[in-house]
PDB file of C-alpha atoms in Angstrom:
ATOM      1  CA  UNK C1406       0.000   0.000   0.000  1.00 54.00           C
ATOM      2  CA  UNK C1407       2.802   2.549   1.004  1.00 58.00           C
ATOM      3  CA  UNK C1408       4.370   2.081  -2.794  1.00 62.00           C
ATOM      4  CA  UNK C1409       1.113   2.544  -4.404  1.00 53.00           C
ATOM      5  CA  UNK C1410       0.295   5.741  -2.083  1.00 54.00           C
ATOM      6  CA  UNK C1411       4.201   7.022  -3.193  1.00 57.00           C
ATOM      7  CA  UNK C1412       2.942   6.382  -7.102  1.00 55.00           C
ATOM      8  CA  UNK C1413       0.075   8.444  -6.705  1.00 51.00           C
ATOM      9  CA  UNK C1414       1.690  11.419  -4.735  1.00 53.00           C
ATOM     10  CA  UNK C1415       4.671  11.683  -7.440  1.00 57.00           C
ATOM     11  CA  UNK C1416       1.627  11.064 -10.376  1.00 58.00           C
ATOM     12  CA  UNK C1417       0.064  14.595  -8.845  1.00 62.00           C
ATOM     13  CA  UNK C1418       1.136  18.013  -8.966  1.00 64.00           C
ATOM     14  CA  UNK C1419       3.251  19.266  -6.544  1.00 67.00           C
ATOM     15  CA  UNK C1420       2.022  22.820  -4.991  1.00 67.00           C
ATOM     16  CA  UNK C1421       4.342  25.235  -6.477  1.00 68.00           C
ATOM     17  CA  UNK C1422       3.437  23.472 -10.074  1.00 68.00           C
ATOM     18  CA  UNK C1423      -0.158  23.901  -9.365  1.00 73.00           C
ATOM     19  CA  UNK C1424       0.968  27.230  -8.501  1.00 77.00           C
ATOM     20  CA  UNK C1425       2.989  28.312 -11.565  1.00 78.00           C
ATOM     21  CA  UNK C1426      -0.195  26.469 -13.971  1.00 74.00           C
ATOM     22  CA  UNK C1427      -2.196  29.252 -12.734  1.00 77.00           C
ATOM     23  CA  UNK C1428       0.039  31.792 -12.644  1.00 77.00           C
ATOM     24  CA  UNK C1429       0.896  31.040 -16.477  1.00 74.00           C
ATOM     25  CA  UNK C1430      -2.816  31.303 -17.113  1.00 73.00           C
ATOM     26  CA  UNK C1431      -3.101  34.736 -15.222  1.00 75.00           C
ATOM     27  CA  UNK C1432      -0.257  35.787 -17.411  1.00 75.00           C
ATOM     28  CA  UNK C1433      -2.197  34.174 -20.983  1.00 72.00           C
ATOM     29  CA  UNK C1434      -5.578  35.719 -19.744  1.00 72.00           C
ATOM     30  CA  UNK C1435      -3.933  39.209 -19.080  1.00 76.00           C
ATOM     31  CA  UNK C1436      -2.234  39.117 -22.238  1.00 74.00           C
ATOM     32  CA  UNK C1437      -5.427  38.313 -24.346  1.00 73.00           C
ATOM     33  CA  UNK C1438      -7.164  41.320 -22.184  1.00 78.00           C
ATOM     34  CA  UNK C1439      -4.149  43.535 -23.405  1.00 79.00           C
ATOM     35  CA  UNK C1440      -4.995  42.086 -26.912  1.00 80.00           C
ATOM     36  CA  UNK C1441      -8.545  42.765 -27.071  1.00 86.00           C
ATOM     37  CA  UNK C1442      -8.222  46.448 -26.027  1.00 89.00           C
ATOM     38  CA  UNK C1443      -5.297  47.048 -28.117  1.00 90.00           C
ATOM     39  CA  UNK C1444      -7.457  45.840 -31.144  1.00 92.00           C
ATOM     40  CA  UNK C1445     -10.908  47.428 -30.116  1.00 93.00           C
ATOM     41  CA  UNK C1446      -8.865  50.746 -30.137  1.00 95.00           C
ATOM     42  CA  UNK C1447      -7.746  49.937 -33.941  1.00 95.00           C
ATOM     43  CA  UNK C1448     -11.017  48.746 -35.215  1.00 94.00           C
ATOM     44  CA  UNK C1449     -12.774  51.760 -33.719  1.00 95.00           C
ATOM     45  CA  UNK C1450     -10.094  54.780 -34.826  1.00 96.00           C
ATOM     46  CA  UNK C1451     -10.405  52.830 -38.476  1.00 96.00           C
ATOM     47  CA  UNK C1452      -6.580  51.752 -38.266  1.00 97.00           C
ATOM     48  CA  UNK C1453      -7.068  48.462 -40.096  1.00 97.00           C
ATOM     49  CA  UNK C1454      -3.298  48.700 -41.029  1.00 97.00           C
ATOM     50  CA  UNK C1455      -2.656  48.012 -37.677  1.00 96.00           C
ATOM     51  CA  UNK C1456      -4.999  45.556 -36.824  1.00 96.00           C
ATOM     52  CA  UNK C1457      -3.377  43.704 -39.395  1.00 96.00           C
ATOM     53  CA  UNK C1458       0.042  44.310 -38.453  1.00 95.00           C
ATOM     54  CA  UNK C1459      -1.399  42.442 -34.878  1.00 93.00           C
ATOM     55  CA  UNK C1460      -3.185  40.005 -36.929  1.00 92.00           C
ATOM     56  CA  UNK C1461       0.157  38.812 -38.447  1.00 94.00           C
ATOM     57  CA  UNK C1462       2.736  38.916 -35.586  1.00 92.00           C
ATOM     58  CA  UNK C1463       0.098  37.679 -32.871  1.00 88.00           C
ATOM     59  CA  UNK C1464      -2.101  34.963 -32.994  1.00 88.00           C
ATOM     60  CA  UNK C1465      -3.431  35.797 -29.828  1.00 83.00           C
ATOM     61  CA  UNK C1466      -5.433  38.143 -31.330  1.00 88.00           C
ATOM     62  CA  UNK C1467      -7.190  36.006 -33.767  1.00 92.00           C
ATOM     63  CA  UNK C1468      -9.795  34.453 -31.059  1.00 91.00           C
ATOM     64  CA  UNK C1469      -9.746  37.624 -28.840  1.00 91.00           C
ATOM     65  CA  UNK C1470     -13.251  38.936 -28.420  1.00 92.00           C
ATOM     66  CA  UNK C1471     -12.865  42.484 -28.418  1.00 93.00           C
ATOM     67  CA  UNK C1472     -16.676  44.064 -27.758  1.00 93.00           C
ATOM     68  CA  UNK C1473     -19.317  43.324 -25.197  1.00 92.00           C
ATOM     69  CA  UNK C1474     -21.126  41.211 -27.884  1.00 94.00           C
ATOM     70  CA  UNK C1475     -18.094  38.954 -28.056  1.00 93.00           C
ATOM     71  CA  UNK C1476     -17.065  40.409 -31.756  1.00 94.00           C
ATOM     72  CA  UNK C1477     -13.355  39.351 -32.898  1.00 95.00           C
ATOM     73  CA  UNK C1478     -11.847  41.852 -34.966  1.00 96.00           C
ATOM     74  CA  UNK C1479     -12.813  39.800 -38.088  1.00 97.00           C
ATOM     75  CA  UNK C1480     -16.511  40.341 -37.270  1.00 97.00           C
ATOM     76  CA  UNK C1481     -15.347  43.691 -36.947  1.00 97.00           C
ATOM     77  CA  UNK C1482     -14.123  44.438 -40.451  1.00 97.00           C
ATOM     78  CA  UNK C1483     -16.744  42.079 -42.223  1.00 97.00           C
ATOM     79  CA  UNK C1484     -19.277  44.423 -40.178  1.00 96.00           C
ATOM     80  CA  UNK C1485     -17.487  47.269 -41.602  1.00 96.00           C
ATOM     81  CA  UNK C1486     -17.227  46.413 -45.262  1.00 97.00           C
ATOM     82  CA  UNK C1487     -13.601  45.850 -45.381  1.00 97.00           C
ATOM     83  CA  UNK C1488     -12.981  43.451 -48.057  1.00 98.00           C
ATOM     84  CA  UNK C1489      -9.390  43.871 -48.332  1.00 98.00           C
ATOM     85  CA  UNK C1490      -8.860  43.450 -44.728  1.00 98.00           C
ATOM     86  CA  UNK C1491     -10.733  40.159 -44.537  1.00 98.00           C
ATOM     87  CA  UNK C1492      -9.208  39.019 -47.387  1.00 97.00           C
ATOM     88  CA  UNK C1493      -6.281  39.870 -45.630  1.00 97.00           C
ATOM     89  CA  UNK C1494      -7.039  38.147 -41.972  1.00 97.00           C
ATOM     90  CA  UNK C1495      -8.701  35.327 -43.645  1.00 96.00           C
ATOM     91  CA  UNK C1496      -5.128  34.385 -45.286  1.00 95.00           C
ATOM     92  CA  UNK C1497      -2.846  34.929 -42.058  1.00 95.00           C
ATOM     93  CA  UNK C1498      -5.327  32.511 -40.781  1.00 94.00           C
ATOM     94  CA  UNK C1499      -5.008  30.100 -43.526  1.00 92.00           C
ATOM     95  CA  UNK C1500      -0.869  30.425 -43.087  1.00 91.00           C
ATOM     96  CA  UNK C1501      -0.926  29.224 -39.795  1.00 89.00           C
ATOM     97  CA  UNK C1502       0.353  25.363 -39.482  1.00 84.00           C
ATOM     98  CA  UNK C1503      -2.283  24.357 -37.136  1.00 86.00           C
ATOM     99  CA  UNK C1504      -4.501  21.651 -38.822  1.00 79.00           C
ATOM    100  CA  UNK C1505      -7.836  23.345 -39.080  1.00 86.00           C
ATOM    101  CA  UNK C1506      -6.677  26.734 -37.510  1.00 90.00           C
ATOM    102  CA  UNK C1507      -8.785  28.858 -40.047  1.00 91.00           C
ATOM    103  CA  UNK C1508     -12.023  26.828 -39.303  1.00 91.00           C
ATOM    104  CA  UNK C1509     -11.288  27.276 -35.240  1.00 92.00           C
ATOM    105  CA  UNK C1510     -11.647  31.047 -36.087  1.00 93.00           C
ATOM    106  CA  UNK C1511     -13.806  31.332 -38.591  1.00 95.00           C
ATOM    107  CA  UNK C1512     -16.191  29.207 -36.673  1.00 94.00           C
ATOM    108  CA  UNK C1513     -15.853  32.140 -33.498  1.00 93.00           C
ATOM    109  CA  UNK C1514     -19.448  33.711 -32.485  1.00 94.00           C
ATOM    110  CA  UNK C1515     -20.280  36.477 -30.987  1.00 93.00           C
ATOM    111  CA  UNK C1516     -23.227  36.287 -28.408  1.00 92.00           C
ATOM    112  CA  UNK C1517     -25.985  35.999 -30.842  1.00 91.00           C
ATOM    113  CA  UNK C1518     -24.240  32.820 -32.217  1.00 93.00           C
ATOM    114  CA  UNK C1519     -23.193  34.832 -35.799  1.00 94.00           C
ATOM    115  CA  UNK C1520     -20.112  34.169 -37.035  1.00 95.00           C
ATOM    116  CA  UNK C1521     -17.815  36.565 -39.442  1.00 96.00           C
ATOM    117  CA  UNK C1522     -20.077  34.416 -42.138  1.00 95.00           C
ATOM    118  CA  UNK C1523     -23.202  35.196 -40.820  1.00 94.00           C
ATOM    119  CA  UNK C1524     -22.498  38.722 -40.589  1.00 95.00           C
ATOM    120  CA  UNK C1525     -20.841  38.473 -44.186  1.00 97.00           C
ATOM    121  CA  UNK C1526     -24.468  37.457 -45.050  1.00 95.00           C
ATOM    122  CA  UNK C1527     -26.684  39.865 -43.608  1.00 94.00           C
ATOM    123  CA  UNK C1528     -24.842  42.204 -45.302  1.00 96.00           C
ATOM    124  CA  UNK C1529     -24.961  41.285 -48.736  1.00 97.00           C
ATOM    125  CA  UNK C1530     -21.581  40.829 -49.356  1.00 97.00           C
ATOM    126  CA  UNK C1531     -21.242  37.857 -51.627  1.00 97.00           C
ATOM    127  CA  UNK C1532     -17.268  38.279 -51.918  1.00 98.00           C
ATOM    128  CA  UNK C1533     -16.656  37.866 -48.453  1.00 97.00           C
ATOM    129  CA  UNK C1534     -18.730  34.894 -47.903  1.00 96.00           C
ATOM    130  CA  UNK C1535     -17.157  33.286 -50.850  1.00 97.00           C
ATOM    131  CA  UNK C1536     -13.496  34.074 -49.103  1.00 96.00           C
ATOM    132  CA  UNK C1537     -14.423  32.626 -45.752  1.00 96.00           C
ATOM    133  CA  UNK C1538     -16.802  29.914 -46.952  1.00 95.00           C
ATOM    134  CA  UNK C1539     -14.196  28.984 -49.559  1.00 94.00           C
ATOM    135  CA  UNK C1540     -11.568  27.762 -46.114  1.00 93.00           C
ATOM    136  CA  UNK C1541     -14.329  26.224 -44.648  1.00 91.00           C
ATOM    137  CA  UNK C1542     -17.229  25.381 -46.146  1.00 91.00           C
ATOM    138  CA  UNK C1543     -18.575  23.754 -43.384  1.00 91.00           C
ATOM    139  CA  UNK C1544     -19.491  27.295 -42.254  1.00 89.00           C
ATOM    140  CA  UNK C1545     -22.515  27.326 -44.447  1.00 89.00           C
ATOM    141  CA  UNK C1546     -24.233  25.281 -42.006  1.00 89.00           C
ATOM    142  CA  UNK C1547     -23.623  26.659 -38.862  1.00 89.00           C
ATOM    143  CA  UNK C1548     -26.681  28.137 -36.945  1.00 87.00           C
ATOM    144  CA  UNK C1549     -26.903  31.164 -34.780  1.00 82.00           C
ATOM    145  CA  UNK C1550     -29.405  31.583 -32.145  1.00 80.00           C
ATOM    146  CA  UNK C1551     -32.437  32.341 -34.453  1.00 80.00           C
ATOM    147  CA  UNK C1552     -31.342  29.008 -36.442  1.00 71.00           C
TER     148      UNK C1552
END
């Protein structure tokens, strides 16, 4: 019994590891808060440039809600008409090595349940859905809260 009680203790986490766990995911959370306002502040002052400039160094920033209605900053420039930038976000995303990565964000809602798509589509803006539902098509089925 006393081995099997050693195996179980050296199996768990010791204190200061449980410790430095959460302190890493203070540090991740306060670093996606950072993100978020950082990229609100673009999207709102229409600096696109450097949302992208974020978009491509960080890819912290590509999940980060950054409104109270959980928008990312691609919901932000499909909501804004800016084709170029979404053509521009959508390919970072598609560069990233991560097996599915561009689905993972393209797939993000906001509270309502819309996604970038969604939004694409209440718009009327055929090019943009083409650009995102061209990485994913699977999008094209996804349902927000009014189905």
């Amino acid at each position: 019994m006393n081995e099997l009680t050693e195996e179980i203790s050296e199996m768990q986490p010791s204190a200061s590891q449980n410790k430095e766990a959460e302190q890493a995911a203070a540090a991740a959370q306060i670093r996606l808060m950072e993100q978020s306002s950082k990229l609100f502040e673009y999207a709102m002052k229409d600096q696109w440039e450097k949302v992208m400039e974020e978009y491509k160094s960080n890819p912290y920033c590509h999940m980060a809600k950054i409104t109270e209605d959980e928008d990312t900053a691609l919901h932000q420039a499909v909501s804004g008409g800016k084709l170029q930038v979404v053509y521009g976000m959508v390919e970072v995303l598609d560069k990233q090595k991560e097996k599915y990565y561009v689905s993972k964000v393209l797939i993000a809602k906001k509270k309502k349940g819309n996604t970038p798509l969604h939004t694409a589509a209440t718009l009327g803006n055929a090019r943009m859905c083409h650009c995102m539902a061209s990485k994913a098509p699977h999008l094209i089925a996804e349902r927000n809260i009014k189905n």
